[in-house]
Coordinates of C-alpha atoms and ligand atoms in Angstrom, one line a residue:
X334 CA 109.0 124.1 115.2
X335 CA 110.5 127.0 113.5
X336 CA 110.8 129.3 116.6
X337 CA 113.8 132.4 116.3
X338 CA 114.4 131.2 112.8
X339 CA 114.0 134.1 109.9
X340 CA 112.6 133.0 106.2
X341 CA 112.4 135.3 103.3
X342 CA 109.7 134.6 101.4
X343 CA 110.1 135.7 98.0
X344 CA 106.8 136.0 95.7
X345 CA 107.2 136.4 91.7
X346 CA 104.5 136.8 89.1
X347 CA 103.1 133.8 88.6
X348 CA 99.4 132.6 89.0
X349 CA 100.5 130.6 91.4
X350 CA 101.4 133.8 93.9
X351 CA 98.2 132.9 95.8
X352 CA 99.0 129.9 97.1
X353 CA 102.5 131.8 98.9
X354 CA 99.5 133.6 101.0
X355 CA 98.9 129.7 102.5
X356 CA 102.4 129.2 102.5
X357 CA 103.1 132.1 104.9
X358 CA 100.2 131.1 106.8
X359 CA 102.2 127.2 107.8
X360 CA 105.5 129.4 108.4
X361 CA 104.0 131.8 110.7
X362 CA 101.9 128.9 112.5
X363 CA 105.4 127.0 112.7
X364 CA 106.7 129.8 114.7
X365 CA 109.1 131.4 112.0
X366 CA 109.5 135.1 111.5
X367 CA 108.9 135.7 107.9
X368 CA 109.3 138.9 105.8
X369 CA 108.1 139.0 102.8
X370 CA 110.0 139.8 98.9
X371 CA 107.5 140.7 96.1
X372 CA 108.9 141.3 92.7
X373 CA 106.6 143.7 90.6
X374 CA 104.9 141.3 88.5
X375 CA 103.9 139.0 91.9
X376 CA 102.0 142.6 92.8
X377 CA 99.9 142.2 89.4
X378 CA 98.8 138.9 91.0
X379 CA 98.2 139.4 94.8
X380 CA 98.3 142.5 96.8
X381 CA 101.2 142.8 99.6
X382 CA 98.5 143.7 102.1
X383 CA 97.3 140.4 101.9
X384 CA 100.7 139.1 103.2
X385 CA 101.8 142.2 105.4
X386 CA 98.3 141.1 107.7
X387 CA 99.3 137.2 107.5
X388 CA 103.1 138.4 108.4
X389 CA 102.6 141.4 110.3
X390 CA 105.7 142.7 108.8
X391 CA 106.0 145.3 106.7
X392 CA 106.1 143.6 102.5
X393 CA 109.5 144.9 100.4
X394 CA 108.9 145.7 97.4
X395 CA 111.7 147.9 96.3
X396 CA 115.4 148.0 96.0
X397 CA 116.0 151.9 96.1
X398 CA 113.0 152.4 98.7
X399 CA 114.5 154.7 101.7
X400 CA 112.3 153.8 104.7
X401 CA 112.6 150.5 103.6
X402 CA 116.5 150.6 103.2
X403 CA 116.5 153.1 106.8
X404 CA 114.4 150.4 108.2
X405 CA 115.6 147.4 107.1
X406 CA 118.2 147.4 103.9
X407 CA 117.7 144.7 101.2
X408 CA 121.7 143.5 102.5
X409 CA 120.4 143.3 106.1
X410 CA 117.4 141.1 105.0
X411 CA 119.9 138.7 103.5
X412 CA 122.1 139.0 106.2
X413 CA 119.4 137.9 108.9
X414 CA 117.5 135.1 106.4
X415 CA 117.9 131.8 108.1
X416 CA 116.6 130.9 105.0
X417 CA 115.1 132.2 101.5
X418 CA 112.6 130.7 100.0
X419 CA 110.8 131.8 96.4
X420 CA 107.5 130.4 95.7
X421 CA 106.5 130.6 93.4
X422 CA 109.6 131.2 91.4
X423 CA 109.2 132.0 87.9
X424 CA 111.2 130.9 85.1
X425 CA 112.7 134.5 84.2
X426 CA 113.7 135.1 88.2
X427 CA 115.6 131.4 88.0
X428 CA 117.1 132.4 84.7
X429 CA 118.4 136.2 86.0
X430 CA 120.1 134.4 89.1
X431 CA 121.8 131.7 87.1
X432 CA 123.7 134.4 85.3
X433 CA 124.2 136.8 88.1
X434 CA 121.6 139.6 87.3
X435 CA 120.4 141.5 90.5
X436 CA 118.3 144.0 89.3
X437 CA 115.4 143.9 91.9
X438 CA 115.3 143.3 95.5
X439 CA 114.4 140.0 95.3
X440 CA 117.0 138.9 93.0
X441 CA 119.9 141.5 95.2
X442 CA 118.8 139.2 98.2
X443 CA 119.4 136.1 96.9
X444 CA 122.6 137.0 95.5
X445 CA 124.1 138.2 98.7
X446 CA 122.7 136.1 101.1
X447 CA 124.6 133.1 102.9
X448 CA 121.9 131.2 103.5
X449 CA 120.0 128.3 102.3
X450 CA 117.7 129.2 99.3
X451 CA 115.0 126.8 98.3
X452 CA 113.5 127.6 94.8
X453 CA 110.0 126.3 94.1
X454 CA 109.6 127.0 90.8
X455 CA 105.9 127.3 89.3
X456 CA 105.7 127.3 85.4
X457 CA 104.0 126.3 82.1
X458 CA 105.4 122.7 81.2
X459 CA 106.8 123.4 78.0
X460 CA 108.7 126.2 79.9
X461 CA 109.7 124.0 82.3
X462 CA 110.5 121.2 79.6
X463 CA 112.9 124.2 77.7
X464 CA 116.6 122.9 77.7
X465 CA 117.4 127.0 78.6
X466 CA 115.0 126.6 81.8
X467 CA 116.6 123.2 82.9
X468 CA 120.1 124.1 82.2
X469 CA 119.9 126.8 84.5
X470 CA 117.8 125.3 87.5
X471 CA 121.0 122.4 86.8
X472 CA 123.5 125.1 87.2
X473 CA 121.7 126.3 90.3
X474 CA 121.8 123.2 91.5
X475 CA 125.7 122.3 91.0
X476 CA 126.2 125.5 93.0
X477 CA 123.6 124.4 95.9
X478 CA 120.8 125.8 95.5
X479 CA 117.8 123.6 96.5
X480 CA 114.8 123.0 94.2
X481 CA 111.7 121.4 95.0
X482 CA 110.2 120.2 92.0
X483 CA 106.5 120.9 90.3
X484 CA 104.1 118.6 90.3
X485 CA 102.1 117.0 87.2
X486 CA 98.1 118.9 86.4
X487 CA 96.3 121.0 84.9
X488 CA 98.3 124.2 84.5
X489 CA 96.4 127.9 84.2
X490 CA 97.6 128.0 80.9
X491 CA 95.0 124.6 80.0
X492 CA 97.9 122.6 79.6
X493 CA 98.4 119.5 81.2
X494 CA 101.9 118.5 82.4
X495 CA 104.5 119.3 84.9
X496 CA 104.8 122.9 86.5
X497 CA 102.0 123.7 88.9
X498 CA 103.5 124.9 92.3
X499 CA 103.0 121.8 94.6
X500 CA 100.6 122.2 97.7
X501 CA 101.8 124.8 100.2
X502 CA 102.0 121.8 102.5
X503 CA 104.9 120.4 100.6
X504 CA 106.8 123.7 100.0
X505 CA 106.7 123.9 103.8
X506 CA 107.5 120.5 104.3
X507 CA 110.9 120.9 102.2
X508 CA 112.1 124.2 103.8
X509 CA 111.4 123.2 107.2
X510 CA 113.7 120.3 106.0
X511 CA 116.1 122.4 105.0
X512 CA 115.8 124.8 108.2
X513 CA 116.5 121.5 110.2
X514 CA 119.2 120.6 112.2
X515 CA 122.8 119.3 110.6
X516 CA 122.5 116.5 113.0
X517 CA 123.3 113.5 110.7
X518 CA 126.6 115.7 109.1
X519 CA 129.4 113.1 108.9
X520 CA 127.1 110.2 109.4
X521 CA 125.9 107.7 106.6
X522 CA 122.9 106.5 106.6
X523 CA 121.6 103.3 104.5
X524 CA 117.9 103.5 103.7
X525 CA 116.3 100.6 101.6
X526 CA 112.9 101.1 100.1
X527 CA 110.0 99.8 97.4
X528 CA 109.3 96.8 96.4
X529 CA 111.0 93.7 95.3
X530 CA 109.8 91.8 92.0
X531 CA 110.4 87.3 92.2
X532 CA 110.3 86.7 88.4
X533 CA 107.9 83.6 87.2
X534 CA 108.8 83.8 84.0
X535 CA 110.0 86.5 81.7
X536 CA 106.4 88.5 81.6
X537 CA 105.3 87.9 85.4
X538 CA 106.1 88.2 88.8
X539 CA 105.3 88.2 92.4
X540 CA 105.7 91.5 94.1
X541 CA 103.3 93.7 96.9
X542 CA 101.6 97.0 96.6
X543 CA 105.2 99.1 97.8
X544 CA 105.3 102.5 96.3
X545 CA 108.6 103.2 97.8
X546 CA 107.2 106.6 98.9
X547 CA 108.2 105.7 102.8
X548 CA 111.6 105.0 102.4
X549 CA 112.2 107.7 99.8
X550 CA 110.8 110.1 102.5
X551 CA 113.4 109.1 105.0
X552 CA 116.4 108.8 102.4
X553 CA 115.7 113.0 101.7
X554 CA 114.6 113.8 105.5
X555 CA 118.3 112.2 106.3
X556 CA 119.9 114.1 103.5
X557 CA 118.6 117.6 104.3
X558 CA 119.6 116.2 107.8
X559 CA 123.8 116.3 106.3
X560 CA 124.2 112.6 106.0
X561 CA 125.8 111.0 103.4
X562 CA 122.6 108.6 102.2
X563 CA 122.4 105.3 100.2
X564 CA 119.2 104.4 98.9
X565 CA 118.6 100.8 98.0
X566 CA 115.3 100.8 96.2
X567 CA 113.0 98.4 94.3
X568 CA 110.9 99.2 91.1
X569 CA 108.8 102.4 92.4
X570 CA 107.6 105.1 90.0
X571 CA 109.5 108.1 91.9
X572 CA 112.6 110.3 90.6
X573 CA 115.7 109.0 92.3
X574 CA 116.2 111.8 95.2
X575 CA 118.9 114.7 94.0
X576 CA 122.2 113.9 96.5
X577 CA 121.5 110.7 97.3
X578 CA 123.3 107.7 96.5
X579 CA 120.7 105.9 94.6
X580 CA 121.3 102.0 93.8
X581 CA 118.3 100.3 91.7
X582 CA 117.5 96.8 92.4
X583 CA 114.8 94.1 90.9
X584 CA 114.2 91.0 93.8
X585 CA 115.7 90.3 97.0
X586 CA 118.9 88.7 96.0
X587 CA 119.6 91.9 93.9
X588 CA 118.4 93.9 97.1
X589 CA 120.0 91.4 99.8
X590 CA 123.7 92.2 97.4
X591 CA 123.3 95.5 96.9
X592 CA 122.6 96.4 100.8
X593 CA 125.5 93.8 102.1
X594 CA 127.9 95.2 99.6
X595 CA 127.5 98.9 101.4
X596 CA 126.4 97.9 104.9
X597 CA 129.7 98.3 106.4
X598 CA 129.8 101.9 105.7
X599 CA 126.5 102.8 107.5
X600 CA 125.9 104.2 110.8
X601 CA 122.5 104.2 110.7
X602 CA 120.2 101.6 108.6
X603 CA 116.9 101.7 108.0
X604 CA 114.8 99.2 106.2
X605 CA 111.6 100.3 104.9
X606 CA 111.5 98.0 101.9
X607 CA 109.0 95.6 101.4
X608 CA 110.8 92.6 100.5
X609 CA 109.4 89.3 99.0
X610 CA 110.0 86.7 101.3
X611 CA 109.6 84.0 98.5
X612 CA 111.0 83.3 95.4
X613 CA 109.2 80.2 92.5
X614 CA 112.0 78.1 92.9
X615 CA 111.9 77.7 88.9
X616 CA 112.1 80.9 86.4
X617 CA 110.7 80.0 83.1
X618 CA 112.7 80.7 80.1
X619 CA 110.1 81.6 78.3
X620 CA 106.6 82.7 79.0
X621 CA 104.4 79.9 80.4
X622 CA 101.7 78.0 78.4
X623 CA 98.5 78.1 80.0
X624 CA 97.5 75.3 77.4
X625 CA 94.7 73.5 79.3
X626 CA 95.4 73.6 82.5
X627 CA 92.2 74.8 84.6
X628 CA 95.0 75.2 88.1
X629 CA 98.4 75.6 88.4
X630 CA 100.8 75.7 90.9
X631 CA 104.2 77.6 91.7
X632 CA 105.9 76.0 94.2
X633 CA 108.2 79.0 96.1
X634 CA 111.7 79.1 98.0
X635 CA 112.4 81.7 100.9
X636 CA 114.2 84.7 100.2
X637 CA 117.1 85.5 102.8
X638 CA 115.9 87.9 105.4
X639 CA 118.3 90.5 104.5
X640 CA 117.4 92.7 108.4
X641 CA 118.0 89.3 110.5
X642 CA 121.3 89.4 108.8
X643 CA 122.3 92.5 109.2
X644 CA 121.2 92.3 112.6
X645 CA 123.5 89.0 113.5
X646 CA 126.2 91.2 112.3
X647 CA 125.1 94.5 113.3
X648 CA 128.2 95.5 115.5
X649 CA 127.7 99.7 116.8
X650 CA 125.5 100.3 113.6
X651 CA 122.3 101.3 115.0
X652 CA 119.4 99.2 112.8
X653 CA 115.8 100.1 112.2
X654 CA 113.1 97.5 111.0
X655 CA 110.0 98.0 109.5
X656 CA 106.9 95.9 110.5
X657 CA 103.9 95.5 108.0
X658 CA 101.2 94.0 109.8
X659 CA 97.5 93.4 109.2
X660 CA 96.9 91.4 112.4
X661 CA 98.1 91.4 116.1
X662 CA 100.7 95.0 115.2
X663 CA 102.5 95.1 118.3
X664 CA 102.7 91.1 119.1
X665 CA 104.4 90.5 115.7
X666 CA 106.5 93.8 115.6
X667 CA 107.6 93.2 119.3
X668 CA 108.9 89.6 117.5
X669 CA 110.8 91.3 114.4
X670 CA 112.1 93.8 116.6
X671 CA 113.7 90.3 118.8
X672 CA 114.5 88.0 116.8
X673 CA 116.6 90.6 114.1
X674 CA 117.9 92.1 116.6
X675 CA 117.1 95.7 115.6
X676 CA 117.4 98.4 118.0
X677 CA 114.1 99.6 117.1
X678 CA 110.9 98.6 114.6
X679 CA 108.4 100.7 113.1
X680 CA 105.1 99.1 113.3
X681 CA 102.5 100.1 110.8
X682 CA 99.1 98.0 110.5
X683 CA 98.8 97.8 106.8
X684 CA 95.2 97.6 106.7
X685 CA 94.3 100.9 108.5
X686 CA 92.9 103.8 106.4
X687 CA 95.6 106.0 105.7
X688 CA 98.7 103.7 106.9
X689 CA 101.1 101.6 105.1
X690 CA 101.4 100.7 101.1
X691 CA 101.1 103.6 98.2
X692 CA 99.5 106.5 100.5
X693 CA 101.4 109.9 101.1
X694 CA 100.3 109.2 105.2
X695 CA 101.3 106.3 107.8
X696 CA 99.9 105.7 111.1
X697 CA 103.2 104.1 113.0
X698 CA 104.4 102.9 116.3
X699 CA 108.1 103.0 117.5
X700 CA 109.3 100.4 119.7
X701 CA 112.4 100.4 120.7
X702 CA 114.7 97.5 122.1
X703 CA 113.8 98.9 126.0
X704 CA 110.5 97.9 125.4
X705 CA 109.2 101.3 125.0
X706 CA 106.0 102.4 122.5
X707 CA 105.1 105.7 121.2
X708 CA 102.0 105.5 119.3
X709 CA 102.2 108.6 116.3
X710 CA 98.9 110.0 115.0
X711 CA 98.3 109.8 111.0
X712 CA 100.9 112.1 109.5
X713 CA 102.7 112.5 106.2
X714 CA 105.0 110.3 105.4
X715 CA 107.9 113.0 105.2
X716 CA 106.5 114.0 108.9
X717 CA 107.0 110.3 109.8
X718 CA 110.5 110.3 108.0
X719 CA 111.6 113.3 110.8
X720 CA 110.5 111.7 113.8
X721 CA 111.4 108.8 113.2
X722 CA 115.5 110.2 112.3
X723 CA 114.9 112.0 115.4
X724 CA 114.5 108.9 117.4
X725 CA 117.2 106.6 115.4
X726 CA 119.6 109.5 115.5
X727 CA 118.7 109.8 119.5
X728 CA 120.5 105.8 119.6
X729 CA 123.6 106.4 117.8
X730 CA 126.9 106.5 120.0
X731 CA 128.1 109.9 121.0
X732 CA 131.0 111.3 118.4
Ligands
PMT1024 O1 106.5 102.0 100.1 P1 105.2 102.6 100.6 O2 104.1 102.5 99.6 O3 105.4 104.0 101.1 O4 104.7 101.7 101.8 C1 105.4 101.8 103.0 C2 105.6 100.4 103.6 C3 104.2 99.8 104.0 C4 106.2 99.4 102.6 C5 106.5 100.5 104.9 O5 105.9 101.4 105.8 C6 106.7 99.2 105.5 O6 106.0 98.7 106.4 N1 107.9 98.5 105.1 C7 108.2 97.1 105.5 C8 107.4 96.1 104.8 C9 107.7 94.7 105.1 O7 108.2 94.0 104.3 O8 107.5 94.3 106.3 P2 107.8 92.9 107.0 O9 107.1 92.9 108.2 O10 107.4 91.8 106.0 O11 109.3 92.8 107.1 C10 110.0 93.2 108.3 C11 111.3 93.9 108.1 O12 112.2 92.9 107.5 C12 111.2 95.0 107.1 O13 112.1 96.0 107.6 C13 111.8 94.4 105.8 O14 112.5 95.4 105.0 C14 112.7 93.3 106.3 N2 112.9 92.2 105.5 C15 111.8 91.4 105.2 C16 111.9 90.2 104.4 C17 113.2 89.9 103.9 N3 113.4 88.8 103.2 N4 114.2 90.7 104.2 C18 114.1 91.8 104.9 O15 115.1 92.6 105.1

């Protein structure tokens, strides 16, 4: 996957520094030649021998070293990085290149290379929480430098909160992302994704178990891909995605104006939400009485089917379904994929371990209008997110 491509993996001093060794691993296995950065304090942590075996290139330690600059000078490192990538990446090493301080090799290479860096920072949360921290990773940022964020734990320090390195899995997943092809630069994509919420009265609604994680995977897959992407989401519990047009929405009429509003600029859409299909046909004012009443009924409305829509007036956009199904998978998704007129439908059977609502994984199926299949093993969602832009981006008109 990540044949002739050159990473620089830079390693700080962080307790974290172990889980680069697994990191390396997955970017080796991928194909990718990797050299390795190690500031001093990473080598307090974990020896470079353990990552000049898993590399089989020699680790750079120093910035005045002279075999190392004969062999392979700290410029000539940036110069060849396809990408560099610092995991984990302490506070002090995000602070020193956020105000232009190269006074190692690490921090020299990331300063003079052109190339993508992806910052993983690992740290204790309170560090992490510090206005000084964030206002640097936010200047970073502005200037486009890519951040994948830590995750929520118990951090070495005993605290628990945000700052643990995520798993190597993840790192790997974002900078093979990034390492990606530009092949959705100039396009705009319109994802939709979570939930939608039909209010019964001010306290309670009717929703499904949508975490939103699906669509928000494909909203970032088609970002790092270079499109310009609109994400229509539902109520999820997920940080709107950095450089992504974000739009928050509550129930199906909200989500049915917000994507019909924007349709017309999308080339691509894709509609992984998981939208009510009925409404109560009555709101209550104000919270109902249960007073006596042993049964009760709601009497519901349909929803308009915001894909059918879009697919009566699709024109050259190319439009991508979902398809939850707990019965009967490819009868039912072969019908959505008909009668919305979609170009293709991802089929996902709801109730298999591992597939559909809330998980990080899916189990899908892609049929396309030509009748064809392709059955997918059980992947990550983000994993599912790439093949399946790799397919949609496979239908759009040339130019
Ligand atoms: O969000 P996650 O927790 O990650 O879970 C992912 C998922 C299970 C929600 C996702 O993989 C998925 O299957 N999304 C579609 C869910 C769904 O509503 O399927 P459906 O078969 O009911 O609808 C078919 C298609 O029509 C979908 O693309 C849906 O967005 C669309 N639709 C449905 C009803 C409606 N009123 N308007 C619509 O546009």
């Amino acid at each position: 996957m990540l044949q002739g491509q050159c990473v620089i993996l830079g390693v700080t001093g962080g307790i974290a520094a172990y889980k680069a060794a697994e990191l390396l691993r997955l970017l080796i296995k991928a194909g990718a030649e990797v050299h390795v950065v190690m500031t001093r304090s990473a080598q307090e942590f974990i020896a470079p021998l353990t990552f000049q075996t898993l590399s089989g290139n020699p680790v750079h330690t120093e910035l005045f070293s002279l075999i190392q600059e004969q062999e392979i000078g700290h410029i000539s490192l940036a110069d060849r990085a396809d990408l560099v990538l610092i995991a984990p990446a302490t506070a002090n090493l995000i602070g020193k290149v956020a105000n232009g301080i190269a006074d190692d090799l690490l921090t020299t290479t990331i300063m003079a290379t052109r190339a993508k860096v992806l910052f993983a920072p690992a740290m204790n949360s309170n560090m992490w929480e510090n206005p000084v921290y964030q206002e640097n990773q936010a200047k970073l940022e502005d200037l486009g430098y890519h951040f994948i964020e830590p995750v929520y734990g118990e951090l070495a320090c005993g605290w628990q909160g945000q700052g643990k390195l995520p798993d190597p899995q993840e790192v790997f997943n974002s900078a093979q992302s990034l390492l990606g092809s530009n092949d959705l630069a100039g396009k705009t994509v319109l994802v939709t994704a979570g939930p939608t919420r039909e209010e019964i009265d001010p306290v309670r609604f009717l929703s499904n178990y949508s975490s939103g994680k699906m669509g928000y995977a494909i909203a970032c897959a088609a970002r790092n891909r270079g499109a310009r992407v609109i994400l229509i989401s539902g109520p999820v519990n997920l940080c709107e995605p950095k450089g992504v047009e974000t739009i928050q929405v509550i129930s199906a009429r909200e989500m049915y104006e917000a994507v019909m509003g924007v349709a017309e600029q999308a080339d691509l859409i894709i509609k992984a939400a998981a939208v009510a299909d009925f409404r109560p046909v009555v709101r209550g004012d104000q919270k109902l009485k249960k007073a006596s009443a042993v049964t009760m009924t709601v009497d519901l409305q349909r929803n308009p089917d915001i894909l059918a829509e879009l697919g009566q007036k699709k024109g050259s956009r190319i439009l991508v379904g979902f398809a939850a199904e707990t019965e009967e998978l490819l009868k039912h998704a072969r019908e959505k994929l008909a009668n919305k007129n979609l170009d293709m439908i991802v089929a996902n059977d709801v109730t298999q371990e591992g597939a559909g609502f809330d998980g990080d994984t899916n189990i899908v199926r892609f049929l396309t209008a030509d009748g064809n299949v392709e059955e997918l093993p059980q992947m990550t969602k983000e994993e599912v997110a790439e093949i399946l832009l790799d397919r949609a981006t496979a239908l759009l008109p040339e130019g």
